[in-house]
mmCIF file of C-alpha atoms in Angstrom:
data_model
loop_
_atom_site.group_PDB
_atom_site.id
_atom_site.type_symbol
_atom_site.label_atom_id
_atom_site.label_comp_id
_atom_site.label_asym_id
_atom_site.label_seq_id
_atom_site.Cartn_x
_atom_site.Cartn_y
_atom_site.Cartn_z
ATOM 1 C CA UNK A 235 75.426 28.773 -81.058
ATOM 2 C CA UNK A 236 75.905 26.209 -79.391
ATOM 3 C CA UNK A 237 79.311 26.250 -77.833
ATOM 4 C CA UNK A 238 79.509 22.675 -76.357
ATOM 5 C CA UNK A 239 83.028 22.870 -75.005
ATOM 6 C CA UNK A 240 83.497 19.260 -72.929
ATOM 7 C CA UNK A 241 83.202 17.547 -76.524
ATOM 8 C CA UNK A 242 81.839 14.015 -77.332
ATOM 9 C CA UNK A 243 84.459 11.498 -76.830
ATOM 10 C CA UNK A 244 83.296 7.980 -74.512
ATOM 11 C CA UNK A 245 84.204 9.412 -71.700
ATOM 12 C CA UNK A 246 81.996 12.697 -71.582
ATOM 13 C CA UNK A 247 79.036 10.134 -72.645
ATOM 14 C CA UNK A 248 80.209 7.984 -69.897
ATOM 15 C CA UNK A 249 80.037 10.476 -67.290
ATOM 16 C CA UNK A 250 76.729 12.385 -68.945
ATOM 17 C CA UNK A 251 74.925 9.123 -67.913
ATOM 18 C CA UNK A 252 76.419 9.535 -64.542
ATOM 19 C CA UNK A 253 75.997 12.459 -63.984
ATOM 20 C CA UNK A 254 71.664 11.527 -65.042
ATOM 21 C CA UNK A 255 71.863 9.686 -61.697
ATOM 22 C CA UNK A 256 72.625 12.599 -59.761
ATOM 23 C CA UNK A 257 69.971 14.597 -61.518
ATOM 24 C CA UNK A 258 67.819 12.513 -62.322
ATOM 25 C CA UNK A 259 65.267 13.516 -58.945
ATOM 26 C CA UNK A 260 65.718 17.465 -59.895
ATOM 27 C CA UNK A 261 64.242 16.290 -63.532
ATOM 28 C CA UNK A 262 61.496 14.403 -62.224
ATOM 29 C CA UNK A 263 60.061 17.167 -59.734
ATOM 30 C CA UNK A 264 60.069 19.095 -62.944
ATOM 31 C CA UNK A 265 58.185 16.364 -65.643
ATOM 32 C CA UNK A 266 55.887 16.492 -62.186
ATOM 33 C CA UNK A 267 55.196 19.620 -61.450
ATOM 34 C CA UNK A 268 54.889 20.676 -65.786
ATOM 35 C CA UNK A 269 52.100 18.127 -65.309
ATOM 36 C CA UNK A 270 53.991 15.723 -68.493
ATOM 37 C CA UNK A 271 51.763 12.619 -68.528
ATOM 38 C CA UNK A 272 50.654 9.227 -70.672
ATOM 39 C CA UNK A 273 49.610 10.766 -74.527
ATOM 40 C CA UNK A 274 52.301 13.650 -74.757
ATOM 41 C CA UNK A 275 54.769 14.277 -77.882
ATOM 42 C CA UNK A 276 57.813 15.570 -76.101
ATOM 43 C CA UNK A 277 60.948 17.204 -77.859
ATOM 44 C CA UNK A 278 64.332 17.091 -75.833
ATOM 45 C CA UNK A 279 66.758 19.456 -77.190
ATOM 46 C CA UNK A 280 70.897 18.491 -76.425
ATOM 47 C CA UNK A 281 69.699 14.729 -75.349
ATOM 48 C CA UNK A 282 73.174 13.880 -75.215
ATOM 49 C CA UNK A 283 72.995 10.128 -73.780
ATOM 50 C CA UNK A 284 69.253 10.036 -73.942
ATOM 51 C CA UNK A 285 68.674 10.180 -70.208
ATOM 52 C CA UNK A 286 66.182 12.829 -69.997
ATOM 53 C CA UNK A 287 64.715 11.200 -72.821
ATOM 54 C CA UNK A 288 64.076 7.944 -71.428
ATOM 55 C CA UNK A 289 62.576 9.233 -68.341
ATOM 56 C CA UNK A 290 59.800 11.584 -70.539
ATOM 57 C CA UNK A 291 59.694 7.984 -71.782
ATOM 58 C CA UNK A 292 58.501 7.013 -68.616
ATOM 59 C CA UNK A 293 56.015 9.898 -68.544
ATOM 60 C CA UNK A 294 54.271 9.767 -71.469
ATOM 61 C CA UNK A 295 54.160 5.933 -71.869
ATOM 62 C CA UNK A 296 53.384 3.978 -74.343
ATOM 63 C CA UNK A 297 50.911 6.051 -76.086
ATOM 64 C CA UNK A 298 53.221 9.153 -75.898
ATOM 65 C CA UNK A 299 56.706 10.040 -78.026
ATOM 66 C CA UNK A 300 60.279 11.416 -77.371
ATOM 67 C CA UNK A 301 62.078 13.001 -80.237
ATOM 68 C CA UNK A 302 65.581 13.429 -78.890
ATOM 69 C CA UNK A 303 67.981 16.219 -80.921
ATOM 70 C CA UNK A 304 72.079 16.483 -79.953
ATOM 71 C CA UNK A 305 74.444 17.868 -82.516
ATOM 72 C CA UNK A 306 76.770 14.756 -81.452
ATOM 73 C CA UNK A 307 75.830 11.762 -83.310
ATOM 74 C CA UNK A 308 77.892 9.318 -81.076
ATOM 75 C CA UNK A 309 75.985 10.573 -78.608
ATOM 76 C CA UNK A 310 73.036 9.699 -80.951
ATOM 77 C CA UNK A 311 74.475 6.737 -81.385
ATOM 78 C CA UNK A 312 74.877 5.867 -78.165
ATOM 79 C CA UNK A 313 71.264 7.489 -77.037
ATOM 80 C CA UNK A 314 69.224 4.836 -79.252
ATOM 81 C CA UNK A 315 71.055 2.302 -78.791
ATOM 82 C CA UNK A 316 69.993 3.065 -74.322
ATOM 83 C CA UNK A 317 66.556 3.013 -75.418
ATOM 84 C CA UNK A 318 66.197 0.723 -77.818
ATOM 85 C CA UNK A 319 68.444 -1.731 -74.356
ATOM 86 C CA UNK A 320 65.576 -0.229 -72.238
ATOM 87 C CA UNK A 321 62.505 -1.161 -74.325
ATOM 88 C CA UNK A 322 61.330 2.971 -75.497
ATOM 89 C CA UNK A 323 60.178 1.914 -78.683
ATOM 90 C CA UNK A 324 58.406 5.037 -78.175
ATOM 91 C CA UNK A 325 62.242 6.954 -78.452
ATOM 92 C CA UNK A 326 63.322 8.238 -81.717
ATOM 93 C CA UNK A 327 66.827 10.062 -81.965
ATOM 94 C CA UNK A 328 68.212 12.843 -84.836
ATOM 95 C CA UNK A 329 71.285 14.744 -85.100
ATOM 96 C CA UNK A 330 70.148 18.292 -85.144
ATOM 97 C CA UNK A 331 71.171 21.699 -83.575
ATOM 98 C CA UNK A 332 68.649 23.362 -82.008
ATOM 99 C CA UNK A 333 68.831 26.342 -85.102
ATOM 100 C CA UNK A 334 68.871 23.651 -87.944
ATOM 101 C CA UNK A 335 66.152 21.921 -86.753
ATOM 102 C CA UNK A 336 62.332 22.340 -88.120
ATOM 103 C CA UNK A 337 59.469 23.530 -87.059
ATOM 104 C CA UNK A 338 56.995 21.278 -88.972
ATOM 105 C CA UNK A 339 56.064 19.885 -86.134
ATOM 106 C CA UNK A 340 54.639 21.071 -82.626
ATOM 107 C CA UNK A 341 54.856 19.160 -79.390
ATOM 108 C CA UNK A 342 53.211 19.302 -75.941
ATOM 109 C CA UNK A 343 56.543 19.564 -73.893
ATOM 110 C CA UNK A 344 59.623 20.865 -75.550
ATOM 111 C CA UNK A 345 62.656 20.252 -72.607
ATOM 112 C CA UNK A 346 66.421 20.516 -71.851
ATOM 113 C CA UNK A 347 68.764 20.041 -69.403
ATOM 114 C CA UNK A 348 71.649 21.399 -68.747
ATOM 115 C CA UNK A 349 71.252 23.293 -72.395
ATOM 116 C CA UNK A 350 70.719 27.254 -72.155
ATOM 117 C CA UNK A 351 74.358 27.130 -70.016
ATOM 118 C CA UNK A 352 75.954 26.199 -73.382
ATOM 119 C CA UNK A 353 74.251 28.641 -75.469
ATOM 120 C CA UNK A 354 76.471 31.843 -76.828
ATOM 121 C CA UNK A 355 72.692 34.111 -77.105
ATOM 122 C CA UNK A 356 70.711 32.546 -74.549
ATOM 123 C CA UNK A 357 66.616 34.479 -76.197
ATOM 124 C CA UNK A 358 68.239 33.216 -79.430
ATOM 125 C CA UNK A 359 67.747 29.779 -77.935
ATOM 126 C CA UNK A 360 64.481 30.076 -75.902
ATOM 127 C CA UNK A 361 63.293 31.817 -78.802
ATOM 128 C CA UNK A 362 63.843 29.078 -80.969
ATOM 129 C CA UNK A 363 62.929 26.243 -78.520
ATOM 130 C CA UNK A 364 59.370 28.095 -77.566
ATOM 131 C CA UNK A 365 58.316 28.305 -81.241
ATOM 132 C CA UNK A 366 58.225 24.789 -81.217
ATOM 133 C CA UNK A 367 55.666 24.177 -78.979
ATOM 134 C CA UNK A 368 52.024 23.879 -79.665
ATOM 135 C CA UNK A 369 49.413 25.869 -77.835
ATOM 136 C CA UNK A 370 48.322 24.642 -74.013
ATOM 137 C CA UNK A 371 52.395 22.842 -74.236
ATOM 138 C CA UNK A 372 54.954 23.994 -71.963
ATOM 139 C CA UNK A 373 58.638 24.648 -72.460
ATOM 140 C CA UNK A 374 61.268 23.399 -69.849
ATOM 141 C CA UNK A 375 64.452 23.484 -68.469
ATOM 142 C CA UNK A 376 66.188 22.015 -66.062
ATOM 143 C CA UNK A 377 70.151 24.105 -65.654
ATOM 144 C CA UNK A 378 72.853 24.359 -63.916
ATOM 145 C CA UNK A 379 74.198 28.141 -61.667
ATOM 146 C CA UNK A 380 76.994 27.811 -62.369
ATOM 147 C CA UNK A 381 78.444 30.683 -60.534
ATOM 148 C CA UNK A 382 81.399 30.813 -57.291
ATOM 149 C CA UNK A 383 81.357 29.220 -55.507
ATOM 150 C CA UNK A 384 80.303 26.343 -57.300
ATOM 151 C CA UNK A 385 80.055 24.444 -54.483
ATOM 152 C CA UNK A 386 79.942 24.036 -50.482
ATOM 153 C CA UNK A 387 80.622 21.851 -47.980
ATOM 154 C CA UNK A 388 80.807 21.975 -44.174
ATOM 155 C CA UNK A 389 83.321 21.277 -41.967
ATOM 156 C CA UNK A 390 85.677 22.633 -45.542
ATOM 157 C CA UNK A 391 87.004 20.264 -47.916
ATOM 158 C CA UNK A 392 89.447 21.684 -50.040
ATOM 159 C CA UNK A 393 89.736 19.450 -52.334
ATOM 160 C CA UNK A 394 85.728 19.719 -53.247
ATOM 161 C CA UNK A 395 85.935 23.539 -53.702
ATOM 162 C CA UNK A 396 88.719 23.184 -55.497
ATOM 163 C CA UNK A 397 86.882 20.910 -57.410
ATOM 164 C CA UNK A 398 84.476 23.434 -57.981
ATOM 165 C CA UNK A 399 86.517 26.085 -58.626
ATOM 166 C CA UNK A 400 88.315 24.201 -61.037
ATOM 167 C CA UNK A 401 84.886 23.778 -63.365
ATOM 168 C CA UNK A 402 83.189 27.082 -63.267
ATOM 169 C CA UNK A 403 86.790 28.087 -64.747
ATOM 170 C CA UNK A 404 87.143 25.439 -67.782
ATOM 171 C CA UNK A 405 83.327 26.436 -68.607
ATOM 172 C CA UNK A 406 84.005 30.376 -68.623
ATOM 173 C CA UNK A 407 86.801 30.059 -70.441
ATOM 174 C CA UNK A 408 84.321 28.205 -72.963
ATOM 175 C CA UNK A 409 82.768 31.707 -74.276
ATOM 176 C CA UNK A 410 79.346 29.870 -73.008
ATOM 177 C CA UNK A 411 77.046 32.161 -70.691
ATOM 178 C CA UNK A 412 78.355 30.485 -68.493
ATOM 179 C CA UNK A 413 75.659 32.009 -65.579
ATOM 180 C CA UNK A 414 72.427 31.251 -67.613
ATOM 181 C CA UNK A 415 71.195 30.302 -64.568
ATOM 182 C CA UNK A 416 70.884 33.180 -62.595
ATOM 183 C CA UNK A 417 69.350 34.730 -65.528
ATOM 184 C CA UNK A 418 66.817 32.956 -66.861
ATOM 185 C CA UNK A 419 63.982 35.542 -65.633
ATOM 186 C CA UNK A 420 65.466 38.206 -67.955
ATOM 187 C CA UNK A 421 66.603 36.016 -70.330
ATOM 188 C CA UNK A 422 62.817 35.203 -71.086
ATOM 189 C CA UNK A 423 61.201 38.314 -70.765
ATOM 190 C CA UNK A 424 63.875 39.836 -73.586
ATOM 191 C CA UNK A 425 62.571 36.507 -75.464
ATOM 192 C CA UNK A 426 58.549 38.127 -75.249
ATOM 193 C CA UNK A 427 57.873 34.870 -73.522
ATOM 194 C CA UNK A 428 55.778 34.555 -70.327
ATOM 195 C CA UNK A 429 57.458 35.378 -66.957
ATOM 196 C CA UNK A 430 58.716 31.603 -66.201
ATOM 197 C CA UNK A 431 57.891 29.440 -62.898
ATOM 198 C CA UNK A 432 61.367 28.767 -61.356
ATOM 199 C CA UNK A 433 62.513 27.130 -58.448
ATOM 200 C CA UNK A 434 66.996 25.562 -57.472
ATOM 201 C CA UNK A 435 67.399 23.541 -54.912
ATOM 202 C CA UNK A 436 70.722 21.600 -54.345
ATOM 203 C CA UNK A 437 72.230 17.828 -54.245
ATOM 204 C CA UNK A 438 73.896 17.108 -50.981
ATOM 205 C CA UNK A 439 75.626 13.946 -49.961
ATOM 206 C CA UNK A 440 78.377 12.518 -47.819
ATOM 207 C CA UNK A 441 79.393 9.128 -46.244
ATOM 208 C CA UNK A 442 80.301 6.300 -47.564
ATOM 209 C CA UNK A 443 77.777 5.646 -50.237
ATOM 210 C CA UNK A 444 77.501 9.266 -51.333
ATOM 211 C CA UNK A 445 77.748 10.015 -55.447
ATOM 212 C CA UNK A 446 79.148 13.667 -54.792
ATOM 213 C CA UNK A 447 83.141 12.206 -54.890
ATOM 214 C CA UNK A 448 83.040 10.347 -58.613
ATOM 215 C CA UNK A 449 80.687 13.202 -59.166
ATOM 216 C CA UNK A 450 83.452 15.849 -58.841
ATOM 217 C CA UNK A 451 86.194 12.974 -60.494
ATOM 218 C CA UNK A 452 84.099 12.579 -63.796
ATOM 219 C CA UNK A 453 83.758 16.708 -63.777
ATOM 220 C CA UNK A 454 87.019 17.199 -62.856
ATOM 221 C CA UNK A 455 88.054 14.377 -65.785
ATOM 222 C CA UNK A 456 85.892 15.840 -68.493
ATOM 223 C CA UNK A 457 87.702 19.544 -68.250
ATOM 224 C CA UNK A 458 90.917 18.410 -67.632
ATOM 225 C CA UNK A 459 91.591 19.656 -71.098
ATOM 226 C CA UNK A 460 90.396 23.110 -70.281
ATOM 227 C CA UNK A 461 92.823 23.303 -67.568
ATOM 228 C CA UNK A 462 95.851 22.613 -69.286
ATOM 229 C CA UNK A 463 95.231 25.383 -72.166
ATOM 230 C CA UNK A 464 94.913 27.965 -69.453
ATOM 231 C CA UNK A 465 97.387 26.535 -67.752
ATOM 232 C CA UNK A 466 95.271 25.931 -63.788
ATOM 233 C CA UNK A 467 96.837 22.168 -63.434
ATOM 234 C CA UNK A 468 100.268 21.224 -64.660
ATOM 235 C CA UNK A 469 100.787 19.150 -67.669
ATOM 236 C CA UNK A 470 102.191 16.143 -65.308
ATOM 237 C CA UNK A 471 99.239 15.593 -62.336
ATOM 238 C CA UNK A 472 99.851 12.375 -62.002
ATOM 239 C CA UNK A 473 96.929 12.265 -58.355
ATOM 240 C CA UNK A 474 93.956 13.491 -61.062
ATOM 241 C CA UNK A 475 93.425 9.213 -60.699
ATOM 242 C CA UNK A 476 93.954 9.113 -57.016
ATOM 243 C CA UNK A 477 91.670 12.392 -57.141
ATOM 244 C CA UNK A 478 88.017 10.786 -56.136
ATOM 245 C CA UNK A 479 89.962 8.527 -52.936
ATOM 246 C CA UNK A 480 91.132 11.151 -52.074
ATOM 247 C CA UNK A 481 88.287 13.301 -51.865
ATOM 248 C CA UNK A 482 86.371 10.347 -50.467
ATOM 249 C CA UNK A 483 89.222 11.105 -47.778
ATOM 250 C CA UNK A 484 88.460 13.689 -47.174
ATOM 251 C CA UNK A 485 85.780 13.396 -46.553
ATOM 252 C CA UNK A 486 84.877 10.273 -44.516
ATOM 253 C CA UNK A 487 87.455 11.496 -41.694
ATOM 254 C CA UNK A 488 85.868 14.689 -40.974
ATOM 255 C CA UNK A 489 82.541 13.568 -41.247
ATOM 256 C CA UNK A 490 81.599 15.667 -43.988
ATOM 257 C CA UNK A 491 78.098 16.960 -45.986
ATOM 258 C CA UNK A 492 78.958 17.760 -50.208
ATOM 259 C CA UNK A 493 75.990 20.340 -50.825
ATOM 260 C CA UNK A 494 76.886 20.097 -54.928
ATOM 261 C CA UNK A 495 75.894 23.045 -57.599
ATOM 262 C CA UNK A 496 72.780 24.773 -57.823
ATOM 263 C CA UNK A 497 69.992 23.289 -59.915
ATOM 264 C CA UNK A 498 67.697 26.008 -61.079
ATOM 265 C CA UNK A 499 64.591 25.220 -63.305
ATOM 266 C CA UNK A 500 61.862 27.347 -65.401
ATOM 267 C CA UNK A 501 58.990 26.024 -66.898
ATOM 268 C CA UNK A 502 56.472 27.833 -68.990
ATOM 269 C CA UNK A 503 53.481 26.946 -70.138
ATOM 270 C CA UNK A 504 51.523 29.506 -73.780
ATOM 271 C CA UNK A 505 47.464 29.255 -72.979
ATOM 272 C CA UNK A 506 45.492 27.292 -75.590
#
């Protein structure tokens, strides 16, 4: 089962489109590593606002195709609009839970970004995703290592560390496998799939032009309702609106480097 606790409000979809700017280099390297190329047919699981699908479209070209699926109709509507505005005629989006998606067609690549972390049963998810890959095709996932400590900073920036602590606490409370990225090898083996190729790296930022300040603010704002329910923040936290500016000031005043969450990619090719 999918347990995406962050919802699909306009605010959350805006956060996802901004987050995509931070994550694009990592997913791009994954697509290059798996040799995604012109003419391929791609399935994007949990496509959200459409950024991963549009990145895949750049790799497969006009002669290829991309189908993005997501449980949220609001996300699908936004993704359709964005892809059309960008001229990606080779992309389609449909509203599906992965477990209800028909396996009538198999794909050269089945991809997903930040989807296993929201699964209550990652092994069942992997089996379903793998069943949609044709022989010779690839299953490729980009996940976040959502464990404590989520982030680091040098020198230590209290507000940056607090953002990481809050985000991990909120996702844990949602009941999904928040630590899925830490157990990818075991999940692939338990799903009776080939052992995956694994890679990890981290975003880093600092200085006046860094995206990290807004990324942290958007993440905290997104989980704020869960933090309220958990009693981790006050109902009158008037400082939320100044979170980004305060974080920026703390970092700039100390010339800090901010290390973001570890990104883990895993992929397997099913031999023809």
